[in-house]
JSON list of C-alpha atoms in Angstrom, two decimals:
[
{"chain": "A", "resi": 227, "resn": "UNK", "atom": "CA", "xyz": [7.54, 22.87, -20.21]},
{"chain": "A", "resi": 228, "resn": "UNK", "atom": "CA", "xyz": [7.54, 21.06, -23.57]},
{"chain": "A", "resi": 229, "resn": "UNK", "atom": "CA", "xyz": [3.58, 20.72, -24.54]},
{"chain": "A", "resi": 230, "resn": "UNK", "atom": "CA", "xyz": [2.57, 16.41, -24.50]},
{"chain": "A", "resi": 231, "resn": "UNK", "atom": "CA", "xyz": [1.39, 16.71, -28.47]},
{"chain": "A", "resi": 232, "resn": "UNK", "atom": "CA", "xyz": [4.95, 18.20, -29.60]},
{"chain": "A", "resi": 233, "resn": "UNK", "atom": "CA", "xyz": [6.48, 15.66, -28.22]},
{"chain": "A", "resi": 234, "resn": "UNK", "atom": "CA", "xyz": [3.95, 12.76, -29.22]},
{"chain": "A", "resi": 235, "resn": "UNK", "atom": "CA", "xyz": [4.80, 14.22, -33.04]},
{"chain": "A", "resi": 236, "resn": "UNK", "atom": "CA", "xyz": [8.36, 14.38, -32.17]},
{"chain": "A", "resi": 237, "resn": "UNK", "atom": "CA", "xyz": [8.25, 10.65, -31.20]},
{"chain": "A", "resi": 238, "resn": "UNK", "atom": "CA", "xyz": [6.17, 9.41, -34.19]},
{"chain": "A", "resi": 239, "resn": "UNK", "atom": "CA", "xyz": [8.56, 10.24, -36.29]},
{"chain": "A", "resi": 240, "resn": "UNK", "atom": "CA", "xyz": [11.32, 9.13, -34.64]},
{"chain": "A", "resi": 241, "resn": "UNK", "atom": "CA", "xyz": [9.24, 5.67, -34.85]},
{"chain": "A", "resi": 242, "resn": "UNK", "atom": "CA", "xyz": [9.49, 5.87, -39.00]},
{"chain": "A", "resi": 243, "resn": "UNK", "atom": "CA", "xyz": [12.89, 7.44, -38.94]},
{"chain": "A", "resi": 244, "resn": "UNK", "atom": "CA", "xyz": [14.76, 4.54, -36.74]},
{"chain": "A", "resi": 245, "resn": "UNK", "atom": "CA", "xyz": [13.62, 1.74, -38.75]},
{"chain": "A", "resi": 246, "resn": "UNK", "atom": "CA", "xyz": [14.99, 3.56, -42.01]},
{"chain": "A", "resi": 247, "resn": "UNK", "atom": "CA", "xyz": [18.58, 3.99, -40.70]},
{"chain": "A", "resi": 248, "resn": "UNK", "atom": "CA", "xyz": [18.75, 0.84, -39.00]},
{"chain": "A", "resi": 249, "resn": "UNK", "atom": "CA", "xyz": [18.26, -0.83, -42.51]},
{"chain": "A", "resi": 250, "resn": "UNK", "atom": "CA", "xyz": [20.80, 1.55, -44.13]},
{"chain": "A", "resi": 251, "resn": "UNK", "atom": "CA", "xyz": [23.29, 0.34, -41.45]},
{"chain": "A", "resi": 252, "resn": "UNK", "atom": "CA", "xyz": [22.35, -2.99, -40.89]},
{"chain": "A", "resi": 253, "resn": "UNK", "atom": "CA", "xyz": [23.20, -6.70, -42.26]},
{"chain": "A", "resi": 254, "resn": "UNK", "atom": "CA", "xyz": [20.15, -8.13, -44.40]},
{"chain": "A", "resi": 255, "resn": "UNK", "atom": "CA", "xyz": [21.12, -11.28, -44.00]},
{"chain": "A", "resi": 256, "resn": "UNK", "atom": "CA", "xyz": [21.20, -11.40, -40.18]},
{"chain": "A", "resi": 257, "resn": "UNK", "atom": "CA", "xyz": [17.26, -11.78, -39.47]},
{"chain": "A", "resi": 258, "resn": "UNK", "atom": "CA", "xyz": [16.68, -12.69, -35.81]},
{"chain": "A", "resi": 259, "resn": "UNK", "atom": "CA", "xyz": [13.25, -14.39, -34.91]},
{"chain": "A", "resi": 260, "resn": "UNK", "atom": "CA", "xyz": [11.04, -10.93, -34.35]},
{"chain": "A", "resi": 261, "resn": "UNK", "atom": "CA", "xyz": [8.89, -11.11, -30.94]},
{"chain": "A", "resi": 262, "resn": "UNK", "atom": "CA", "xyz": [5.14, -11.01, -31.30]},
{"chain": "A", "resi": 263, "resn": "UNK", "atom": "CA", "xyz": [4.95, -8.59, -28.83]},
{"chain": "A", "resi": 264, "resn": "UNK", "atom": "CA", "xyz": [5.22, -7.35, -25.41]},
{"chain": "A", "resi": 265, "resn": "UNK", "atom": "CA", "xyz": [4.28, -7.43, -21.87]},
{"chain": "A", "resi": 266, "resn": "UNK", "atom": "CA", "xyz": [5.54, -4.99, -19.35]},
{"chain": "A", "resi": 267, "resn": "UNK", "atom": "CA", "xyz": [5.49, -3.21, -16.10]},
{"chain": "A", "resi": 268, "resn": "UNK", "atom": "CA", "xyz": [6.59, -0.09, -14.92]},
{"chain": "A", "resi": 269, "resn": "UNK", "atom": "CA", "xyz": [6.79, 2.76, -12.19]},
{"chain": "A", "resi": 270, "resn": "UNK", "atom": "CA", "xyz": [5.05, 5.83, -12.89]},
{"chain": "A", "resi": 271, "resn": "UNK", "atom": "CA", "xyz": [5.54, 9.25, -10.96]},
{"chain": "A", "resi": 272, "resn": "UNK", "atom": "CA", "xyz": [2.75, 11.60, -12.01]},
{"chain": "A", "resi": 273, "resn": "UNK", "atom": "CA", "xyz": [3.13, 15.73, -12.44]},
{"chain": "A", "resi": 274, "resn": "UNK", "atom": "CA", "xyz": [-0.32, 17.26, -11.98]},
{"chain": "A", "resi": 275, "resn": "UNK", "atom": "CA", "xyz": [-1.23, 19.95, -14.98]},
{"chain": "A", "resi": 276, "resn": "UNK", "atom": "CA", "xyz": [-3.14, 23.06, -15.31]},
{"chain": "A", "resi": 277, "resn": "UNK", "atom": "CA", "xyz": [-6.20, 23.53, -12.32]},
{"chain": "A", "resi": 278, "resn": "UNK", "atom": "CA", "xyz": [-5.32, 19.82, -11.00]},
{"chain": "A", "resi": 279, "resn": "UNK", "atom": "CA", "xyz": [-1.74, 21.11, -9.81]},
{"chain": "A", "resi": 280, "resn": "UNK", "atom": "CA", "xyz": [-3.68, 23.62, -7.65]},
{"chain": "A", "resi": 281, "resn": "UNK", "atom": "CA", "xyz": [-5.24, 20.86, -5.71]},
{"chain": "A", "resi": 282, "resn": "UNK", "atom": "CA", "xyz": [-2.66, 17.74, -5.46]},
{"chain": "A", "resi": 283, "resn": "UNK", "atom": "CA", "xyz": [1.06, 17.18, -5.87]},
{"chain": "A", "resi": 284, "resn": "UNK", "atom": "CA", "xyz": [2.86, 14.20, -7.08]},
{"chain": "A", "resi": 285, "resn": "UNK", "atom": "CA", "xyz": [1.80, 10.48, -7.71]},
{"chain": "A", "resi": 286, "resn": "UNK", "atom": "CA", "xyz": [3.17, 7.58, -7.46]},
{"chain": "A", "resi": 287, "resn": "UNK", "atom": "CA", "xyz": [2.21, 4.22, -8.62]},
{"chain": "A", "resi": 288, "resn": "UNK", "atom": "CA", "xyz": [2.78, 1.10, -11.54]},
{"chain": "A", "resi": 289, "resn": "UNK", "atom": "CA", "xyz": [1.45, 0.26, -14.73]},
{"chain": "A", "resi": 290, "resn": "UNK", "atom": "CA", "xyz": [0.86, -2.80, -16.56]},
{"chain": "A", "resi": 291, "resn": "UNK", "atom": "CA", "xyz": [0.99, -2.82, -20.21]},
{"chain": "A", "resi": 292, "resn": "UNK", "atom": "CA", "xyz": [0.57, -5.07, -23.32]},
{"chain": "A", "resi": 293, "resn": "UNK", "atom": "CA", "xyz": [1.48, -4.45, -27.05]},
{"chain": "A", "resi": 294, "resn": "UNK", "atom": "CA", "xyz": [0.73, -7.17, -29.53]},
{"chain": "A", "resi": 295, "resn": "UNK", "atom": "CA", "xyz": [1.78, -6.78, -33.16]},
{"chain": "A", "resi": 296, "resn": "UNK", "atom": "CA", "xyz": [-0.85, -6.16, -35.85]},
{"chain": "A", "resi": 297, "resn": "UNK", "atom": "CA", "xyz": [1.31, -5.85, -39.00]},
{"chain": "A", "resi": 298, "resn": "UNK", "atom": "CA", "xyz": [3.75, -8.36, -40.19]},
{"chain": "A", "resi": 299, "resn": "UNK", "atom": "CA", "xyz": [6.64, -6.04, -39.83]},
{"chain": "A", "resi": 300, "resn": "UNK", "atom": "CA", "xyz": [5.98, -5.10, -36.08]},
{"chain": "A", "resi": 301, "resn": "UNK", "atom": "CA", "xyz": [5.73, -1.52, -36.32]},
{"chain": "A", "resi": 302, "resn": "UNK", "atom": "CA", "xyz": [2.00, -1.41, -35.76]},
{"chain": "A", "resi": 303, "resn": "UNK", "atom": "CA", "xyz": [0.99, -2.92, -32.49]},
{"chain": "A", "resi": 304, "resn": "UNK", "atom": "CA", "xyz": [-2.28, -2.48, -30.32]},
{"chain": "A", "resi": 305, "resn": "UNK", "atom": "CA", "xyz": [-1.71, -1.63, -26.68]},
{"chain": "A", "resi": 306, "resn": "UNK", "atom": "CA", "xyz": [-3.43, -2.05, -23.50]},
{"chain": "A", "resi": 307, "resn": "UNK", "atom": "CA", "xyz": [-2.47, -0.33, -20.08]},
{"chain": "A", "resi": 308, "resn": "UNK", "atom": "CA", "xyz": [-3.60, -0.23, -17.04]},
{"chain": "A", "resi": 309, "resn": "UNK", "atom": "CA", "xyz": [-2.39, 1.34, -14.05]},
{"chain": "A", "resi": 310, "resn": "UNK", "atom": "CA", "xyz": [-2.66, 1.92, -10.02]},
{"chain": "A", "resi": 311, "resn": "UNK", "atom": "CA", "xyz": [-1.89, 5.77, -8.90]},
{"chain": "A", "resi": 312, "resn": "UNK", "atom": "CA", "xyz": [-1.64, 7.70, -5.39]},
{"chain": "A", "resi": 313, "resn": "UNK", "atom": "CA", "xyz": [-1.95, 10.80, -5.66]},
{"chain": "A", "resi": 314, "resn": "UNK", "atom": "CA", "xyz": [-2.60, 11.64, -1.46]},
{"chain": "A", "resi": 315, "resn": "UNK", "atom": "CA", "xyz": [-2.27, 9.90, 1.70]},
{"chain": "A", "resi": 316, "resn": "UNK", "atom": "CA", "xyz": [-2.75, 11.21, 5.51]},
{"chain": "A", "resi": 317, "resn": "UNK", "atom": "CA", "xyz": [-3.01, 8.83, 8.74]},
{"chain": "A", "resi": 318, "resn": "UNK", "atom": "CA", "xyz": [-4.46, 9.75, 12.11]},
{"chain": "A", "resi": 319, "resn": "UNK", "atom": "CA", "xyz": [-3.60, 7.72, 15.15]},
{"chain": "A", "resi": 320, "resn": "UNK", "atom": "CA", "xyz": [-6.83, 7.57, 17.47]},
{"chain": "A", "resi": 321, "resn": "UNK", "atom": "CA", "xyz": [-8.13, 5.46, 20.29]},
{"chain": "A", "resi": 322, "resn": "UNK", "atom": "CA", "xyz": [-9.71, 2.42, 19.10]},
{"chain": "A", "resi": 323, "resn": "UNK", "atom": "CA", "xyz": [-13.39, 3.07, 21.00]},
{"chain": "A", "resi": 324, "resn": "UNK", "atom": "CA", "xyz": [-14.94, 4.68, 24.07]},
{"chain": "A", "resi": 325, "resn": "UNK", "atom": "CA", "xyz": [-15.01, 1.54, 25.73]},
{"chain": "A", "resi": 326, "resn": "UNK", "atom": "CA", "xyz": [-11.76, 0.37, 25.45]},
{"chain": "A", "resi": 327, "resn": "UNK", "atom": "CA", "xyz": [-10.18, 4.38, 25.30]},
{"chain": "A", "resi": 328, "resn": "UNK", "atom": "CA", "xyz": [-6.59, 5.05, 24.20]},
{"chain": "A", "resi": 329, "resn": "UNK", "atom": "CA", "xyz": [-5.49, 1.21, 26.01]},
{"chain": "A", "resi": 330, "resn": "UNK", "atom": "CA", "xyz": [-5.51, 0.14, 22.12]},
{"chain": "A", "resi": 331, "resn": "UNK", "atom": "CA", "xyz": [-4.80, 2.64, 19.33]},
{"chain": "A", "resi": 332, "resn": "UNK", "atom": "CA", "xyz": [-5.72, 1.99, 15.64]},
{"chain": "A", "resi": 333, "resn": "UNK", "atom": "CA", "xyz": [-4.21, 4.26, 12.65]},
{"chain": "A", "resi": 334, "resn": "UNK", "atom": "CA", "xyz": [-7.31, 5.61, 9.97]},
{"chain": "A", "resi": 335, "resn": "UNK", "atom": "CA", "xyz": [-5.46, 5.55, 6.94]},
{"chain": "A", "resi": 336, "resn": "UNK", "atom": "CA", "xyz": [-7.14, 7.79, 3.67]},
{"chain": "A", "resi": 337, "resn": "UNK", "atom": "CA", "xyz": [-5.72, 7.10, 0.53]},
{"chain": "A", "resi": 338, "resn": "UNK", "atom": "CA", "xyz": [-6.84, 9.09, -2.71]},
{"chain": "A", "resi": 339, "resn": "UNK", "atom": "CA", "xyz": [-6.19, 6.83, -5.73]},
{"chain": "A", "resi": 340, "resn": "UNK", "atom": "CA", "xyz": [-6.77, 6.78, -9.43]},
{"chain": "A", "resi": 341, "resn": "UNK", "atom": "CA", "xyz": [-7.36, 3.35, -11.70]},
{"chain": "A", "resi": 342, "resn": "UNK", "atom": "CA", "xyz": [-6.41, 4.56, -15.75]},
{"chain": "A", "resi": 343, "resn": "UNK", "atom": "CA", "xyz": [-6.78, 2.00, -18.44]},
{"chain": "A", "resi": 344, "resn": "UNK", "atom": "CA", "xyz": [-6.81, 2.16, -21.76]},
{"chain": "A", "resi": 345, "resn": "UNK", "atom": "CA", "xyz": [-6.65, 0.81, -25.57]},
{"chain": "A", "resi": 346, "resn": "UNK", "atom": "CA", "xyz": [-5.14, 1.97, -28.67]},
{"chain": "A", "resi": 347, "resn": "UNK", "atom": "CA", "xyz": [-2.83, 1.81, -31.67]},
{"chain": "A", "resi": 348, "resn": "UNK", "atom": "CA", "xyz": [0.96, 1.93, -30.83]},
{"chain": "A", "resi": 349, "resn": "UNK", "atom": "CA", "xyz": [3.86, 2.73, -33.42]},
{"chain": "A", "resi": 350, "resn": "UNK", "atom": "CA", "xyz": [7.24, 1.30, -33.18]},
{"chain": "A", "resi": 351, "resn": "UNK", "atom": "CA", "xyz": [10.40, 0.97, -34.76]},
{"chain": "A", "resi": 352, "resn": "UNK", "atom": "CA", "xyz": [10.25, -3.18, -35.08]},
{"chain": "A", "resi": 353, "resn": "UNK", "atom": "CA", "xyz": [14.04, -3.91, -34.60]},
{"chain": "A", "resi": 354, "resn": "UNK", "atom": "CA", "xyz": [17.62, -1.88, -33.21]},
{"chain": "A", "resi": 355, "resn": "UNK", "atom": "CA", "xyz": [19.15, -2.12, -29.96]},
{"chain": "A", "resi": 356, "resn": "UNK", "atom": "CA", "xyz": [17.24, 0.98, -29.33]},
{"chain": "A", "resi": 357, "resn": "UNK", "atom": "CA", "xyz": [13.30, 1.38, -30.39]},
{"chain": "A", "resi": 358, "resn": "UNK", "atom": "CA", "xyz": [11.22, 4.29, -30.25]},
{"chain": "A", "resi": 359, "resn": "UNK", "atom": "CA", "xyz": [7.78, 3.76, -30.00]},
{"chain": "A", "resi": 360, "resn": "UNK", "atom": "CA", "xyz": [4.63, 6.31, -29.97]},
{"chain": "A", "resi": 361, "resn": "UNK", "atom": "CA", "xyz": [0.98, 5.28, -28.51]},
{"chain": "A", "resi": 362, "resn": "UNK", "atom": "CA", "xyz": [-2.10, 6.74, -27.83]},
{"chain": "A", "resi": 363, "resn": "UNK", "atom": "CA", "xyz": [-5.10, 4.75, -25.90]},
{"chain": "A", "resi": 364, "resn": "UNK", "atom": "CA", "xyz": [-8.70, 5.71, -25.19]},
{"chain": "A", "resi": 365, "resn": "UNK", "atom": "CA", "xyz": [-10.41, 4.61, -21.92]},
{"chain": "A", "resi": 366, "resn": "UNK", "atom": "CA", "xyz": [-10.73, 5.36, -18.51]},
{"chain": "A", "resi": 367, "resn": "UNK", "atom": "CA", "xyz": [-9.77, 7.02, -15.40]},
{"chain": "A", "resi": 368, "resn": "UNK", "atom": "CA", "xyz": [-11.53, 5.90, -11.93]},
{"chain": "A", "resi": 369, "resn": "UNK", "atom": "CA", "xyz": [-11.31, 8.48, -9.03]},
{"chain": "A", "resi": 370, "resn": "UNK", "atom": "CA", "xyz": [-11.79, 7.24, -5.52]},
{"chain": "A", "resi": 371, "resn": "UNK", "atom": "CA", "xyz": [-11.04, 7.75, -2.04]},
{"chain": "A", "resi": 372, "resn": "UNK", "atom": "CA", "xyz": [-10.67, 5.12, 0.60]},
{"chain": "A", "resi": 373, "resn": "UNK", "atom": "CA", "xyz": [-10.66, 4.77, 4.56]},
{"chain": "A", "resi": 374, "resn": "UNK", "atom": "CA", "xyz": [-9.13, 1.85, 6.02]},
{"chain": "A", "resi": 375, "resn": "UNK", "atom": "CA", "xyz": [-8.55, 0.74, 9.84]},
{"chain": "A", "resi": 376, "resn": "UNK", "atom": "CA", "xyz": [-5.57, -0.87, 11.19]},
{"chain": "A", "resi": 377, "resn": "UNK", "atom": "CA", "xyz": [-3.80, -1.64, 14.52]},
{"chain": "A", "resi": 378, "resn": "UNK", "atom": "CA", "xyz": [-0.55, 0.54, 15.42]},
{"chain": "A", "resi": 379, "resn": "UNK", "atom": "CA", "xyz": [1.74, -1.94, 15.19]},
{"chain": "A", "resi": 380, "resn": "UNK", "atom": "CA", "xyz": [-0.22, -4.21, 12.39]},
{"chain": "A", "resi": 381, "resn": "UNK", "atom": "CA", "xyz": [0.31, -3.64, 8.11]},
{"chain": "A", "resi": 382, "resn": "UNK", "atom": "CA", "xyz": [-2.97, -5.18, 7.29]},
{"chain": "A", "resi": 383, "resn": "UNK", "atom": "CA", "xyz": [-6.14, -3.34, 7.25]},
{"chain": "A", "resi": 384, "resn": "UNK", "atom": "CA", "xyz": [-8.57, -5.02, 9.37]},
{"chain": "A", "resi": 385, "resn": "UNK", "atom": "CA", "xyz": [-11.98, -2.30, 7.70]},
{"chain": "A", "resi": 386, "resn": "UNK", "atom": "CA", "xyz": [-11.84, -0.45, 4.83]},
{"chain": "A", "resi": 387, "resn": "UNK", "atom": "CA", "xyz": [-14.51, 1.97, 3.52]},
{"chain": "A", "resi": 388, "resn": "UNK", "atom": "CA", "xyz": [-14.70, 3.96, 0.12]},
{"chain": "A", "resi": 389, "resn": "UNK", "atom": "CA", "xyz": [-15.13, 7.59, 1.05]},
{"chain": "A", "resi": 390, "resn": "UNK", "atom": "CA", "xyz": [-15.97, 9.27, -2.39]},
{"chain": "A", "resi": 391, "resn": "UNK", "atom": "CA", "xyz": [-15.28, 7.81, -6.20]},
{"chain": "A", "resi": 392, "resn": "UNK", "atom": "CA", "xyz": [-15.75, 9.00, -9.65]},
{"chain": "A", "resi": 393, "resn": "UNK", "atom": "CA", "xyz": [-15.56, 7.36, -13.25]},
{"chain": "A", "resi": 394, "resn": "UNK", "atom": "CA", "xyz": [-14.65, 9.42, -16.30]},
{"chain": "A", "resi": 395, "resn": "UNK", "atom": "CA", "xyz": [-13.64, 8.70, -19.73]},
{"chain": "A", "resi": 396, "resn": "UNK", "atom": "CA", "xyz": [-9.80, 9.58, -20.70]},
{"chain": "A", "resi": 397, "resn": "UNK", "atom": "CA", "xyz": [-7.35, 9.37, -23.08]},
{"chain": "A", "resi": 398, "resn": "UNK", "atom": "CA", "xyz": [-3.21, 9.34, -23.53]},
{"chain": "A", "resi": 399, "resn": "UNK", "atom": "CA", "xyz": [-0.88, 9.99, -25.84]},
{"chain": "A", "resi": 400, "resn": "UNK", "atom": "CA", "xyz": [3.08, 10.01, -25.60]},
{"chain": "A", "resi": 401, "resn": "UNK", "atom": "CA", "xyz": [5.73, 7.48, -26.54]},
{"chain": "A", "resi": 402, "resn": "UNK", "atom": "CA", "xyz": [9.22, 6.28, -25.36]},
{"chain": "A", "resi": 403, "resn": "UNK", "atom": "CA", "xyz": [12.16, 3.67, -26.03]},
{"chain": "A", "resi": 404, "resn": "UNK", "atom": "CA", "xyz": [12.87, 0.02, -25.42]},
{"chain": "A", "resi": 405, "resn": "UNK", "atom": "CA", "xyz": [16.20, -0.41, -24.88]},
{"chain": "A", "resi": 406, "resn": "UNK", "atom": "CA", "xyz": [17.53, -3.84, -25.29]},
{"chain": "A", "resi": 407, "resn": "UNK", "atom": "CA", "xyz": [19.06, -5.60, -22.01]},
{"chain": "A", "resi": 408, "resn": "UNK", "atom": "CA", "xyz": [18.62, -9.00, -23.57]},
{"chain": "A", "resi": 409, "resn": "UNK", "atom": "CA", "xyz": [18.52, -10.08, -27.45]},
{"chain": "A", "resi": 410, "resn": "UNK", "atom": "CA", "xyz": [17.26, -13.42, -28.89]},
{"chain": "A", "resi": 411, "resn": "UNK", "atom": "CA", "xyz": [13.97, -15.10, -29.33]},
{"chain": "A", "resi": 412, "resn": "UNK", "atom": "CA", "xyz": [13.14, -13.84, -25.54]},
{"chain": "A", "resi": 413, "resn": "UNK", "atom": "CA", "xyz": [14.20, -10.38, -25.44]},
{"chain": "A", "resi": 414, "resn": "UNK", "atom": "CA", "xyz": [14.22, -8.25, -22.41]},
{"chain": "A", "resi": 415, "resn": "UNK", "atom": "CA", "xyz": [13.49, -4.45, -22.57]},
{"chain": "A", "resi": 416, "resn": "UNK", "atom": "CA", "xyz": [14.26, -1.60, -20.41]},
{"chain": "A", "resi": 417, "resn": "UNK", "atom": "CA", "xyz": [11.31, 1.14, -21.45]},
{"chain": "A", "resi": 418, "resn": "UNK", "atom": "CA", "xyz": [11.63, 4.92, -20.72]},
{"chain": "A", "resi": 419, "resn": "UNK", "atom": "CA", "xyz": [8.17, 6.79, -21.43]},
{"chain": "A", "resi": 420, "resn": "UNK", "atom": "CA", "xyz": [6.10, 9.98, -21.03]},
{"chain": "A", "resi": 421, "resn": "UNK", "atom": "CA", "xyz": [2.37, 9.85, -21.25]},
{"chain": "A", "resi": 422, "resn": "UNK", "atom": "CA", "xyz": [-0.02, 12.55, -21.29]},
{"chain": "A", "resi": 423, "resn": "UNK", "atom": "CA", "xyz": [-3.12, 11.61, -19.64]},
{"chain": "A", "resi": 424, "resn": "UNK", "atom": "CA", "xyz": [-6.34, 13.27, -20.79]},
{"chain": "A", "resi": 425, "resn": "UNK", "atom": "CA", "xyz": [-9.22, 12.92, -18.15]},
{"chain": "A", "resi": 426, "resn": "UNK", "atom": "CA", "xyz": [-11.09, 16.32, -17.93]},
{"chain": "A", "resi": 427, "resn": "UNK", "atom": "CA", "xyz": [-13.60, 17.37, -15.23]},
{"chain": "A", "resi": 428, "resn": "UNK", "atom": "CA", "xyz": [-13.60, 15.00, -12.46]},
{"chain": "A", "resi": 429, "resn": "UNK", "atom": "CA", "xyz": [-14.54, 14.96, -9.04]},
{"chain": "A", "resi": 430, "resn": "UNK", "atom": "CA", "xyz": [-12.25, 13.49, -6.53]},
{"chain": "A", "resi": 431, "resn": "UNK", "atom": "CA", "xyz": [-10.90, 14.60, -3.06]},
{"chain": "A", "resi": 432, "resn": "UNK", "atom": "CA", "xyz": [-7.83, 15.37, -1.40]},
{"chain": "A", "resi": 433, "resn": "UNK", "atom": "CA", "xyz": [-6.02, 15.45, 1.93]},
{"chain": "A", "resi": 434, "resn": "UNK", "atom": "CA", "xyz": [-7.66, 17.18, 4.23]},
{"chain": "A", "resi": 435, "resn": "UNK", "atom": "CA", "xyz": [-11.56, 16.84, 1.73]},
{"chain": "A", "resi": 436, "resn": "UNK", "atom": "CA", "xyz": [-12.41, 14.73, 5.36]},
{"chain": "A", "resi": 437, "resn": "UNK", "atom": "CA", "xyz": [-13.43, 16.56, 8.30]},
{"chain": "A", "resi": 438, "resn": "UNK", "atom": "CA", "xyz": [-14.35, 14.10, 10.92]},
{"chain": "A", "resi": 439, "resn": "UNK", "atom": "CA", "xyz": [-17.48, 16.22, 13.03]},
{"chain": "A", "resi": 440, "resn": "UNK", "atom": "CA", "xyz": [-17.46, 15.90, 17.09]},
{"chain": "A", "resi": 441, "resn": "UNK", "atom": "CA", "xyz": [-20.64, 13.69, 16.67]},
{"chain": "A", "resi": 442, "resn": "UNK", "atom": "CA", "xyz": [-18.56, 10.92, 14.83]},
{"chain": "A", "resi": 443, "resn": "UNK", "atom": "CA", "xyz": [-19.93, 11.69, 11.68]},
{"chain": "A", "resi": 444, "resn": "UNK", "atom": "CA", "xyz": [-18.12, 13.16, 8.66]},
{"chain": "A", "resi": 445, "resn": "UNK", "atom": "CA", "xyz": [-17.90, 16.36, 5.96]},
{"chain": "A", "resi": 446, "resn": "UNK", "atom": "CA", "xyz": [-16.98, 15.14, 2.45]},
{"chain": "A", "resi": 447, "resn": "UNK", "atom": "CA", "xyz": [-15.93, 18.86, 0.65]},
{"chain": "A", "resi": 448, "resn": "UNK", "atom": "CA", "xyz": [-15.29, 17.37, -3.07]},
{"chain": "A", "resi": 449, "resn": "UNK", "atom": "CA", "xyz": [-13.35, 19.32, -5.67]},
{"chain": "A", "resi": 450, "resn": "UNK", "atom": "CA", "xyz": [-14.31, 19.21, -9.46]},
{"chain": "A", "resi": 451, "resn": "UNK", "atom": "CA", "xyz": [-11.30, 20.29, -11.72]},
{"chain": "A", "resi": 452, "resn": "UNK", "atom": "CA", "xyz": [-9.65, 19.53, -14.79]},
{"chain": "A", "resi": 453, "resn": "UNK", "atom": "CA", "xyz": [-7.11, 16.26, -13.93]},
{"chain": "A", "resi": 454, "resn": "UNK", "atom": "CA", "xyz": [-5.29, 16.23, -16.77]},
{"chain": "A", "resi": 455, "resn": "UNK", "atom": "CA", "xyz": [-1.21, 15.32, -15.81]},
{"chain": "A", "resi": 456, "resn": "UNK", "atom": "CA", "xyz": [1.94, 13.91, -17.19]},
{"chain": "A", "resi": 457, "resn": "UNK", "atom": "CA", "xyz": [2.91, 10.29, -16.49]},
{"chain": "A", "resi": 458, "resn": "UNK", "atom": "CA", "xyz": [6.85, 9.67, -16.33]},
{"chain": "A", "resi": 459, "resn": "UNK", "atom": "CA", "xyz": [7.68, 5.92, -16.84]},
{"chain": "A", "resi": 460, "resn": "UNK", "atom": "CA", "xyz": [10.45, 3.35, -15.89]},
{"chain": "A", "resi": 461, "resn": "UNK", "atom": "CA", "xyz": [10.23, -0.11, -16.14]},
{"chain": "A", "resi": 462, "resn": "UNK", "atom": "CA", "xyz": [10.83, -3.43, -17.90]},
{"chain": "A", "resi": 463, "resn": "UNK", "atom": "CA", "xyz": [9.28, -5.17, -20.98]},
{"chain": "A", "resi": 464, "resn": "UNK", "atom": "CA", "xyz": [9.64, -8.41, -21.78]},
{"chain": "A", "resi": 465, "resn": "UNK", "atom": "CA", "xyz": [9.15, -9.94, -25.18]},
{"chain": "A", "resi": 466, "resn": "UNK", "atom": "CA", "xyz": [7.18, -12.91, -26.37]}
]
């Protein structure tokens, strides 16, 4: 596997390379209002790294994300992110009490979930059809496990209880390409990324970290690892 900082460095310079040819082969006199920035979501599938892959398989989930120019020229922007990944999921169908017995079934449903967010400096080739960028963001990444209770044949949750959590501080870094689907004033953007997502020890649990005891009660067995993965990112940006 390519390591995350070759290909951050391989990015970044893509970012000061594009903006050079595109002026070489480009018409100076055609100078299209330049959007302020960006706003964007995406889907992320997650590839666990190192001691975390031991534990967990793939994630899924979506990020939001917002990149605001700082410079004039629009290749320095600051970004924010934040995201919503799964990285586990199991169900149990049971009876829904002594009383009533197995008459009315509810499903337990444990999800194991991670909240990232972050802030930093982004680099990006400020016009083209196609523009690499490169970011990197400090912040945070929110472990946390959660039961909720619904009927067999309902969507919506009717209890929900948080099993286990964890906060620790994280960064990113990685980069990508908008790809124009729209020009003008309003431009839309289809962006391909790859983040790297730093988060170090955590603790956090997976399927199967809940053994529920004959007495009703319940075994939390936590694991404490490195977390660190690889974000892969599709989605659409929109400019303003």
């Amino acid at each position: 596997m390519t390591h995350p900082l070759r290909v951050f460095c391989t990015l970044s310079l893509a970012v000061f390379v594009a903006p050079i040819a595109s002026a070489q082969g480009g018409d100076a006199s055609v100078a299209p209002r330049r959007p302020i920035g960006t706003a964007g979501i995406t889907a992320v599938v997650t590839q666990p790294l190192g001691q975390f892959e031991t534990y967990v398989g793939t994630g899924y989930g979506v990020e939001l994300d917002f990149a605001g120019n700082v410079t004039r020229s629009g290749i320095l922007q600051v970004r924010a992110d934040l995201g919503f990944l799964q990285y586990g999921k199991e169900t149990k169908h049971v009876c829904l009490s002594e009383t009533v017995g197995c008459r009315v079934t509810v499903d337990v449903n444990t999800s194991n979930d991670i909240i990232v967010g972050g802030i930093g400096p982004q680099l990006i080739a400020p016009r083209g059809a196609v523009r690499p960028y490169a970011t990197a963001t400090a912040g945070f990444a929110y472990f946390f496990t959660h039961s909720s209770v619904s009927g067999s044949n309902d969507s919506e949750p009717f209890a929900d209880t948080k099993n286990f959590d964890d906060f620790v501080f994280a960064w990113t870094g990685g980069g990508g390409v908008l790809i124009t689907l729209r020009g003008g004033s309003r431009p839309i953007f289809l962006d391909v990324a790859a983040r790297y997502h730093h988060n170090g020890q955590a603790s956090y649990l997976r399927e199967g970290s809940i053994t529920d005891n004959p007495d009703g009660s319940i075994t939390i067995s936590p694991i404490r690892s490195e977390t660190n993965f690889m974000a892969y990112q599709l989605g659409v940006s929109f400019g303003f």
